[in-house]
Short mmCIF file of C-alpha atoms (C1' of nucleotides) in Angstrom, two decimals:
data_model
loop_
_atom_site.label_atom_id
_atom_site.label_comp_id
_atom_site.label_asym_id
_atom_site.label_seq_id
_atom_site.Cartn_x
_atom_site.Cartn_y
_atom_site.Cartn_z
CA MET H 682 -9.46 43.94 -54.83
CA ASN H 683 -11.65 41.01 -53.88
CA LYS H 684 -10.68 37.65 -55.25
CA THR H 685 -14.31 36.81 -55.77
CA MET H 686 -15.12 40.07 -57.43
CA THR H 687 -18.25 40.64 -59.40
CA ALA H 688 -18.12 41.03 -63.12
CA THR H 689 -15.66 43.74 -63.91
CA LYS H 690 -17.04 46.36 -66.20
CA GLY H 691 -15.58 46.12 -69.67
CA ALA H 692 -14.10 42.66 -69.33
CA PHE H 693 -15.14 39.11 -69.49
CA PRO H 694 -15.74 37.59 -66.10
CA GLY H 695 -12.98 35.22 -65.18
CA VAL H 696 -13.66 31.53 -65.64
CA ARG H 697 -13.44 31.01 -61.93
CA HIS H 698 -15.27 34.05 -60.71
CA ASP H 699 -17.75 33.47 -57.91
CA HIS H 700 -21.01 33.95 -59.67
CA GLY H 701 -22.99 33.75 -56.46
CA ASP H 702 -21.28 36.95 -55.46
CA CYS H 703 -22.02 38.43 -58.86
CA VAL H 704 -25.71 37.87 -58.43
CA ALA H 705 -25.77 38.94 -54.83
CA GLY H 706 -24.04 42.20 -55.73
CA ALA H 707 -26.34 42.85 -58.63
CA LEU H 708 -29.37 42.16 -56.55
CA ARG H 709 -28.13 44.49 -53.79
CA ALA H 710 -27.58 47.25 -56.37
CA ALA H 711 -31.04 46.67 -57.85
CA GLU H 712 -32.71 46.86 -54.48
CA GLU H 713 -30.92 50.05 -53.58
CA LEU H 714 -31.92 51.63 -56.89
CA CYS H 715 -35.53 50.60 -56.58
CA ALA H 716 -35.69 51.82 -53.00
CA GLN H 717 -34.28 55.22 -54.05
CA ARG H 718 -36.85 55.50 -56.76
CA GLY H 719 -39.86 54.08 -54.89
CA ALA H 720 -40.03 51.38 -57.55
CA ARG H 721 -41.38 48.05 -56.40
CA LEU H 722 -38.97 45.22 -56.92
CA THR H 723 -41.60 42.59 -56.20
CA LYS H 724 -40.93 38.88 -55.58
CA LEU H 725 -41.67 38.07 -59.21
CA ARG H 726 -39.51 40.82 -60.58
CA ARG H 727 -36.67 39.93 -58.26
CA ARG H 728 -36.88 36.32 -59.31
CA VAL H 729 -36.83 37.20 -63.01
CA PHE H 730 -33.89 39.46 -62.31
CA GLU H 731 -32.08 36.57 -60.63
CA LEU H 732 -32.86 34.29 -63.53
CA VAL H 733 -31.55 36.83 -66.00
CA TRP H 734 -28.42 37.06 -63.86
CA SER H 735 -28.07 33.28 -63.65
CA SER H 736 -25.19 33.60 -66.06
CA HIS H 737 -23.31 36.19 -68.03
CA ALA H 738 -24.87 34.93 -71.26
CA PRO H 739 -28.03 36.67 -72.45
CA VAL H 740 -31.16 34.63 -71.84
CA GLY H 741 -34.27 34.42 -74.01
CA ALA H 742 -37.66 35.37 -72.63
CA TYR H 743 -39.10 31.86 -73.17
CA ASP H 744 -36.06 30.37 -71.52
CA LEU H 745 -36.80 32.45 -68.47
CA LEU H 746 -40.47 31.49 -68.78
CA ARG H 747 -39.63 27.77 -68.75
CA ARG H 748 -37.53 28.12 -65.68
CA LEU H 749 -40.09 30.36 -63.94
CA ALA H 750 -42.85 27.88 -64.73
CA ARG H 751 -41.01 25.20 -62.77
CA GLU H 752 -41.43 27.13 -59.58
CA ARG H 753 -44.62 29.04 -60.15
CA ASP H 754 -47.96 27.96 -61.45
CA GLY H 755 -49.57 29.81 -64.31
CA ALA H 756 -46.46 31.59 -65.49
CA ALA H 757 -47.25 32.81 -69.01
CA PRO H 758 -45.42 35.01 -71.56
CA PRO H 759 -46.82 38.27 -70.10
CA THR H 760 -45.51 37.19 -66.68
CA VAL H 761 -42.02 37.31 -67.96
CA TYR H 762 -42.27 40.14 -70.42
CA ARG H 763 -43.79 42.45 -67.86
CA ALA H 764 -41.06 41.79 -65.41
CA LEU H 765 -38.48 42.29 -68.14
CA ASP H 766 -40.13 45.53 -69.11
CA PHE H 767 -39.94 46.79 -65.53
CA LEU H 768 -36.30 45.78 -65.16
CA ARG H 769 -35.42 47.32 -68.44
CA GLY H 770 -37.30 50.49 -67.63
CA HIS H 771 -35.12 50.84 -64.56
CA GLY H 772 -31.95 50.07 -66.40
CA LEU H 773 -31.37 46.88 -64.45
CA ILE H 774 -31.10 44.69 -67.48
CA HIS H 775 -30.41 45.20 -71.16
CA ARG H 776 -31.96 43.65 -74.20
CA ILE H 777 -29.51 42.20 -76.73
CA GLU H 778 -31.26 42.98 -79.99
CA SER H 779 -29.19 40.68 -82.15
CA LEU H 780 -30.07 37.72 -79.95
CA ASN H 781 -33.60 38.55 -78.75
CA ALA H 782 -32.32 38.01 -75.29
CA PHE H 783 -31.69 39.72 -72.02
CA VAL H 784 -28.68 40.21 -69.81
CA GLY H 785 -28.08 41.90 -66.47
CA CYS H 786 -26.68 45.40 -66.45
CA CYS H 787 -23.28 45.70 -64.81
CA ALA H 788 -23.62 49.42 -64.10
CA PRO H 789 -27.25 50.10 -63.19
CA GLY H 790 -28.04 53.65 -62.39
CA LEU H 791 -25.18 55.02 -64.41
CA ALA H 792 -25.89 56.68 -67.68
CA HIS H 793 -24.32 54.46 -70.30
CA ALA H 794 -24.96 53.25 -73.79
CA GLY H 795 -25.07 49.51 -73.41
CA GLN H 796 -22.16 48.34 -75.46
CA PHE H 797 -21.52 44.61 -75.60
CA LEU H 798 -18.96 42.13 -76.74
CA ILE H 799 -20.69 38.81 -77.06
CA CYS H 800 -18.95 35.49 -77.49
CA SER H 801 -20.50 33.39 -80.21
CA ALA H 802 -19.01 30.24 -78.69
CA CYS H 803 -19.88 30.40 -74.95
CA GLY H 804 -22.54 33.10 -75.17
CA THR H 805 -20.93 35.31 -72.50
CA ALA H 806 -21.61 38.99 -72.93
CA ALA H 807 -19.22 41.58 -71.61
CA GLU H 808 -20.67 45.02 -71.13
CA ILE H 809 -18.20 47.57 -72.07
CA ASP H 810 -18.70 51.30 -71.73
CA ASP H 811 -16.09 52.76 -73.88
CA PRO H 812 -16.16 56.56 -73.73
CA ARG H 813 -14.16 56.80 -76.95
CA LEU H 814 -16.59 54.65 -78.76
CA ASP H 815 -19.45 56.64 -77.36
CA ALA H 816 -17.71 59.90 -78.26
CA ALA H 817 -17.12 58.66 -81.82
CA ILE H 818 -20.88 58.04 -82.17
CA GLU H 819 -21.90 61.31 -80.67
CA LYS H 820 -19.49 63.17 -82.88
CA ARG H 821 -20.65 61.58 -86.06
CA ALA H 822 -24.30 62.05 -85.12
CA LYS H 823 -23.70 65.67 -84.33
CA ALA H 824 -21.96 66.22 -87.62
CA LEU H 825 -25.09 64.94 -89.42
CA GLY H 826 -27.46 66.83 -87.19
CA PHE H 827 -28.86 63.60 -85.88
CA ALA H 828 -30.36 63.69 -82.35
CA ILE H 829 -29.58 60.44 -80.60
CA GLN H 830 -32.19 58.66 -78.52
CA ARG H 831 -30.90 55.16 -78.16
CA LYS H 832 -27.72 53.33 -79.07
CA THR H 833 -27.32 49.67 -79.86
CA ILE H 834 -23.73 48.44 -79.95
CA GLU H 835 -23.35 44.67 -80.10
CA VAL H 836 -20.13 43.05 -81.24
CA GLU H 837 -20.11 39.36 -81.76
CA GLY H 838 -16.92 37.34 -81.74
CA LEU H 839 -14.80 35.00 -79.65
CA CYS H 840 -13.74 35.75 -76.11
CA PRO H 841 -10.16 34.95 -75.11
CA PRO H 842 -10.92 31.60 -73.40
CA CYS H 843 -12.93 30.40 -76.36
CA GLN H 844 -10.15 31.37 -78.76
CA ALA H 845 -7.72 29.42 -76.70
CA ARG H 846 -10.08 26.46 -76.64
CA ARG H 847 -10.24 26.43 -80.49
CA SER H 848 -6.57 26.54 -81.22
CA MET R 786 -22.44 66.33 -108.57
CA ASN R 787 -25.70 65.13 -109.87
CA LYS R 788 -28.73 66.98 -108.56
CA THR R 789 -30.63 63.67 -108.51
CA MET R 790 -27.89 61.87 -106.74
CA THR R 791 -28.41 58.59 -105.09
CA ALA R 792 -28.22 58.20 -101.33
CA THR R 793 -24.96 59.69 -100.20
CA LYS R 794 -23.10 57.36 -97.90
CA GLY R 795 -23.17 58.57 -94.31
CA ALA R 796 -26.01 61.07 -94.75
CA PHE R 797 -29.74 61.06 -94.86
CA PRO R 798 -31.01 61.12 -98.39
CA GLY R 799 -32.42 64.52 -99.20
CA VAL R 800 -36.15 64.99 -99.03
CA ARG R 801 -36.27 65.57 -102.75
CA HIS R 802 -33.78 63.01 -103.92
CA ASP R 803 -34.83 61.03 -106.93
CA HIS R 804 -35.49 57.66 -105.43
CA GLY R 805 -35.94 56.01 -108.81
CA ASP R 806 -32.29 56.78 -109.49
CA CYS R 807 -31.45 55.38 -106.05
CA VAL R 808 -33.04 52.06 -106.85
CA ALA R 809 -31.68 51.88 -110.36
CA GLY R 810 -28.16 52.53 -109.10
CA ALA R 811 -28.40 49.96 -106.39
CA LEU R 812 -29.82 47.43 -108.79
CA ARG R 813 -26.98 48.06 -111.24
CA ALA R 814 -24.45 47.59 -108.46
CA ALA R 815 -26.10 44.40 -107.33
CA GLU R 816 -26.15 43.03 -110.81
CA GLU R 817 -22.50 43.77 -111.27
CA LEU R 818 -21.54 42.17 -108.07
CA CYS R 819 -23.54 39.04 -108.71
CA ALA R 820 -22.11 38.78 -112.22
CA GLN R 821 -18.60 39.07 -110.83
CA ARG R 822 -19.23 36.31 -108.34
CA GLY R 823 -21.29 34.04 -110.51
CA ALA R 824 -24.19 34.46 -108.16
CA ARG R 825 -27.64 34.22 -109.61
CA LEU R 826 -29.73 37.33 -109.05
CA THR R 827 -32.94 35.66 -110.14
CA LYS R 828 -36.21 37.42 -110.95
CA LEU R 829 -37.52 36.72 -107.43
CA ARG R 830 -34.37 37.87 -105.71
CA ARG R 831 -34.16 40.99 -107.83
CA ARG R 832 -37.80 41.81 -107.04
CA VAL R 833 -37.26 41.35 -103.31
CA PHE R 834 -34.20 43.54 -103.62
CA GLU R 835 -36.29 46.27 -105.30
CA LEU R 836 -38.92 45.98 -102.61
CA VAL R 837 -36.34 46.35 -99.90
CA TRP R 838 -35.06 49.36 -101.72
CA SER R 839 -38.51 50.85 -102.14
CA SER R 840 -37.61 53.33 -99.45
CA HIS R 841 -34.72 54.23 -97.18
CA ALA R 842 -36.64 52.90 -94.18
CA PRO R 843 -36.03 49.29 -93.17
CA VAL R 844 -38.84 46.94 -94.16
CA GLY R 845 -40.12 43.91 -92.28
CA ALA R 846 -40.05 40.48 -93.93
CA TYR R 847 -43.81 40.10 -93.71
CA ASP R 848 -44.28 43.53 -95.19
CA LEU R 849 -42.23 42.39 -98.10
CA LEU R 850 -44.26 39.21 -98.25
CA ARG R 851 -47.53 41.03 -98.39
CA ARG R 852 -46.30 43.18 -101.25
CA LEU R 853 -44.83 40.25 -103.05
CA ALA R 854 -48.02 38.27 -102.68
CA ARG R 855 -49.88 40.92 -104.63
CA GLU R 856 -47.91 40.20 -107.73
CA ARG R 857 -47.05 36.51 -107.33
CA ASP R 858 -49.16 33.56 -106.37
CA GLY R 859 -48.06 31.30 -103.59
CA ALA R 860 -45.56 33.62 -102.02
CA ALA R 861 -44.94 32.33 -98.50
CA PRO R 862 -42.53 33.24 -95.73
CA PRO R 863 -39.71 31.04 -97.10
CA THR R 864 -40.05 32.78 -100.42
CA VAL R 865 -39.09 36.05 -98.81
CA TYR R 866 -36.64 34.77 -96.21
CA ARG R 867 -34.65 32.78 -98.76
CA ALA R 868 -34.30 35.82 -101.00
CA LEU R 869 -33.32 37.93 -98.02
CA ASP R 870 -30.76 35.35 -96.98
CA PHE R 871 -29.26 35.41 -100.45
CA LEU R 872 -29.09 39.17 -100.56
CA ARG R 873 -27.66 39.39 -97.12
CA GLY R 874 -25.13 36.69 -97.91
CA HIS R 875 -23.84 38.85 -100.76
CA GLY R 876 -23.85 42.02 -98.65
CA LEU R 877 -26.58 43.63 -100.80
CA ILE R 878 -28.84 44.35 -97.89
CA HIS R 879 -28.44 44.62 -94.13
CA ARG R 880 -30.65 43.40 -91.31
CA ILE R 881 -31.54 45.98 -88.70
CA GLU R 882 -31.54 43.89 -85.54
CA SER R 883 -33.34 46.45 -83.37
CA LEU R 884 -36.21 46.54 -85.87
CA ASN R 885 -36.32 43.01 -87.19
CA ALA R 886 -36.21 44.63 -90.63
CA PHE R 887 -34.12 44.92 -93.71
CA VAL R 888 -32.62 47.78 -95.64
CA GLY R 889 -30.55 48.11 -98.79
CA CYS R 890 -26.83 48.42 -98.49
CA CYS R 891 -25.41 51.64 -99.80
CA ALA R 892 -21.93 50.26 -100.29
CA PRO R 893 -22.20 46.67 -101.47
CA GLY R 894 -18.99 44.90 -102.15
CA LEU R 895 -16.98 47.13 -99.81
CA ALA R 896 -15.95 45.78 -96.48
CA HIS R 897 -17.81 47.71 -93.84
CA ALA R 898 -19.43 47.16 -90.57
CA GLY R 899 -22.98 48.26 -91.21
CA GLN R 900 -23.43 51.25 -88.94
CA PHE R 901 -26.79 52.92 -88.99
CA LEU R 902 -28.51 56.06 -87.84
CA ILE R 903 -32.23 55.30 -87.80
CA CYS R 904 -34.89 58.01 -87.46
CA SER R 905 -37.57 56.91 -85.04
CA ALA R 906 -40.05 59.34 -86.60
CA CYS R 907 -39.85 58.73 -90.32
CA GLY R 908 -38.00 55.40 -90.20
CA THR R 909 -35.27 56.43 -92.61
CA ALA R 910 -31.98 54.69 -91.97
CA ALA R 911 -28.69 56.33 -92.94
CA GLU R 912 -25.83 53.92 -93.36
CA ILE R 913 -22.69 55.49 -91.98
CA ASP R 914 -19.29 53.94 -92.19
CA ASP R 915 -17.26 55.85 -89.72
CA PRO R 916 -13.67 54.63 -89.64
CA ARG R 917 -13.13 56.28 -86.24
CA LEU R 918 -16.10 54.47 -84.82
CA ASP R 919 -14.86 51.27 -86.31
CA ALA R 920 -11.34 51.87 -85.04
CA ALA R 921 -12.64 52.55 -81.55
CA ILE R 922 -14.39 49.17 -81.54
CA GLU R 923 -11.46 47.31 -82.93
CA LYS R 924 -9.11 48.94 -80.42
CA ARG R 925 -11.28 48.11 -77.47
CA ALA R 926 -11.78 44.59 -78.63
CA LYS R 927 -8.10 44.09 -79.13
CA ALA R 928 -7.35 45.39 -75.68
CA LEU R 929 -9.64 42.69 -74.26
CA GLY R 930 -8.33 40.03 -76.54
CA PHE R 931 -11.70 39.69 -78.22
CA ALA R 932 -11.74 38.45 -81.80
CA ILE R 933 -14.49 40.26 -83.70
CA GLN R 934 -16.77 38.40 -86.12
CA ARG R 935 -19.70 40.73 -86.60
CA LYS R 936 -20.62 44.29 -85.54
CA THR R 937 -24.05 45.66 -84.95
CA ILE R 938 -24.17 49.42 -84.58
CA GLU R 939 -27.70 50.89 -84.69
CA VAL R 940 -28.34 54.34 -83.35
CA GLU R 941 -31.94 55.46 -83.05
CA GLY R 942 -32.92 59.09 -82.93
CA LEU R 943 -34.35 61.97 -84.93
CA CYS R 944 -33.06 62.89 -88.38
CA PRO R 945 -32.71 66.64 -89.11
CA PRO R 946 -35.97 67.04 -91.10
CA CYS R 947 -37.93 65.29 -88.38
CA GLN R 948 -36.40 67.42 -85.67
CA ALA R 949 -37.39 70.55 -87.62
CA ARG R 950 -40.88 69.16 -88.07
CA ARG R 951 -41.27 68.76 -84.30
CA SER R 952 -40.19 72.19 -83.19
"C1'" DT M 579 -61.60 49.81 -44.25
"C1'" DA M 580 -62.68 51.39 -48.75
"C1'" DA M 581 -61.01 53.35 -53.13
"C1'" DG M 582 -57.70 53.89 -56.46
"C1'" DA M 583 -53.57 52.47 -58.30
"C1'" DT M 584 -50.39 48.87 -59.23
"C1'" DA M 585 -49.28 44.24 -60.16
"C1'" DT M 586 -50.34 39.73 -61.62
"C1'" DG M 587 -53.30 35.98 -63.78
"C1'" DT M 588 -55.33 34.26 -67.86
"C1'" DT M 589 -56.63 33.51 -72.54
"C1'" DA M 590 -56.01 34.58 -77.04
"C1'" DT M 591 -53.51 36.08 -80.88
"C1'" DA M 592 -50.01 38.79 -83.50
"C1'" DT M 593 -45.42 38.84 -85.44
"C1'" DT M 594 -41.18 36.92 -86.92
"C1'" DA M 595 -38.64 32.91 -88.60
"C1'" DT M 596 -37.41 28.12 -89.87
"C1'" DA M 597 -38.06 22.95 -90.87
"C1'" DA M 598 -38.94 19.60 -94.08
"C1'" DC M 599 -40.02 17.80 -98.21
"C1'" DA M 600 -41.85 18.34 -103.22
"C1'" DT M 601 -41.37 20.38 -107.61
"C1'" DT M 602 -39.31 23.13 -111.08
"C1'" DC M 603 -35.54 25.32 -113.27
"C1'" DT M 604 -30.69 25.92 -115.01
"C1'" DC M 605 -26.58 24.81 -116.80
"C1'" DA M 606 -23.06 21.97 -118.20
"C1'" DA M 607 -21.35 17.35 -119.55
"C1'" DA M 608 -22.30 13.30 -122.21
"C1'" DT Y 1351 -30.20 17.40 -127.43
"C1'" DT Y 1352 -30.68 14.99 -123.82
"C1'" DT Y 1353 -29.99 14.23 -119.12
"C1'" DG Y 1354 -28.56 14.50 -114.69
"C1'" DA Y 1355 -26.97 17.05 -110.70
"C1'" DG Y 1356 -27.32 21.04 -108.28
"C1'" DA Y 1357 -29.75 25.21 -107.40
"C1'" DA Y 1358 -33.88 27.61 -106.76
"C1'" DT Y 1359 -38.57 27.81 -105.69
"C1'" DG Y 1360 -43.18 25.96 -104.07
"C1'" DT Y 1361 -45.83 24.25 -100.30
"C1'" DT Y 1362 -47.31 22.91 -95.80
"C1'" DA Y 1363 -46.50 23.00 -91.17
"C1'" DT Y 1364 -44.66 24.68 -87.08
"C1'" DA Y 1365 -41.35 27.03 -83.98
"C1'" DA Y 1366 -39.92 31.15 -81.52
"C1'" DT Y 1367 -40.80 35.71 -79.98
"C1'" DA Y 1368 -44.01 39.23 -78.32
"C1'" DT Y 1369 -48.30 41.75 -77.25
"C1'" DA Y 1370 -53.53 42.65 -76.60
"C1'" DA Y 1371 -57.21 42.65 -73.65
"C1'" DC Y 1372 -59.67 41.83 -69.81
"C1'" DA Y 1373 -60.06 39.58 -65.04
"C1'" DT Y 1374 -58.40 39.17 -60.44
"C1'" DA Y 1375 -55.52 40.13 -56.65
"C1'" DT Y 1376 -52.57 43.04 -53.92
"C1'" DC Y 1377 -50.73 46.96 -52.09
"C1'" DT Y 1378 -51.08 51.91 -50.41
"C1'" DT Y 1379 -52.89 55.52 -48.29
"C1'" DA Y 1380 -56.57 58.56 -47.28
#
DNA sequence: TAAGATATGTTATATTATAACATTCTCAAA
DNA sequence: TTTGAGAATGTTATAATATAACATATCTTA
């Protein structure tokens, strides 16, 4: 496996991972998906996507806006929110409800629930896709006759490096 | 079991459940808990608690504020948010992150994660506390060396009555 | 190239939440 | 029974997040 691998699904990206590769890979995947679907990954949308992917920590919309405004005149809230809506609609990013923030999806195109472990110290979010966890939810819902439309699983805590740093 | 039972944990309250009993029971539990802890469930806090409990659907803070303002002069956002903070701090209500709204806790005083099934049609939220679900999360977190602090599990979908209503 | 659809620009405003300081209330010790 | 300290609430202002509505530009394809 590549030393400079992209974020591994279900784990926290290593401290020394090559984030440039991360972003490049994500962008490639996004472009492929959009091409397949005839969706237009415009300059603006691509840029917002890159900004969301600028780290593995979820980013707020107004944070994105501030950064976008540096390089583009007249960027306003709708500029960002519309791009985010597009990206979300195509499963390229997720919204972290408990943080009002957005993070790149590590498995775009794959059906998955969007389960996250989020470090409250460094902000890093690890997207996990635990089939057991998913199964447990499906099972319980089925038992109650509940028809699932959308799942939000966000677990806040300390990632291993931050635990080490504290002790 | 009582015909006019309060909300059963892990299920949607029956259409014909006696909601007055629901609220009364919740209020009794809250008073007990606060008494045990020496926490002051003041008039204002009690009233906000009742308003949150006015239905099994999560209620927004400004919704609460509007209702509170009808019966109390000078009610302002902090009035409501402070009461909500108190109630949340004592585990008497939960915040539904995906809705920016608040709902009464069906099992105050018990350690539990706050797992919800939320009907997107009628708004009703059923608090489940599925040990398997919880175990699945704990297990996965442990495997990754992640130290859990807070869990947010919110599943949106259609409750049985609303499914029936649609077909 | 012109028309329709899609995307973006622009202005305004809605919704949710908190900061900061003043006043009132409560409870226990003097 | 005061009184003083801490807790709770009142009050004003503002921050942070998100959307509405309409104008303009750009893309696509007939």
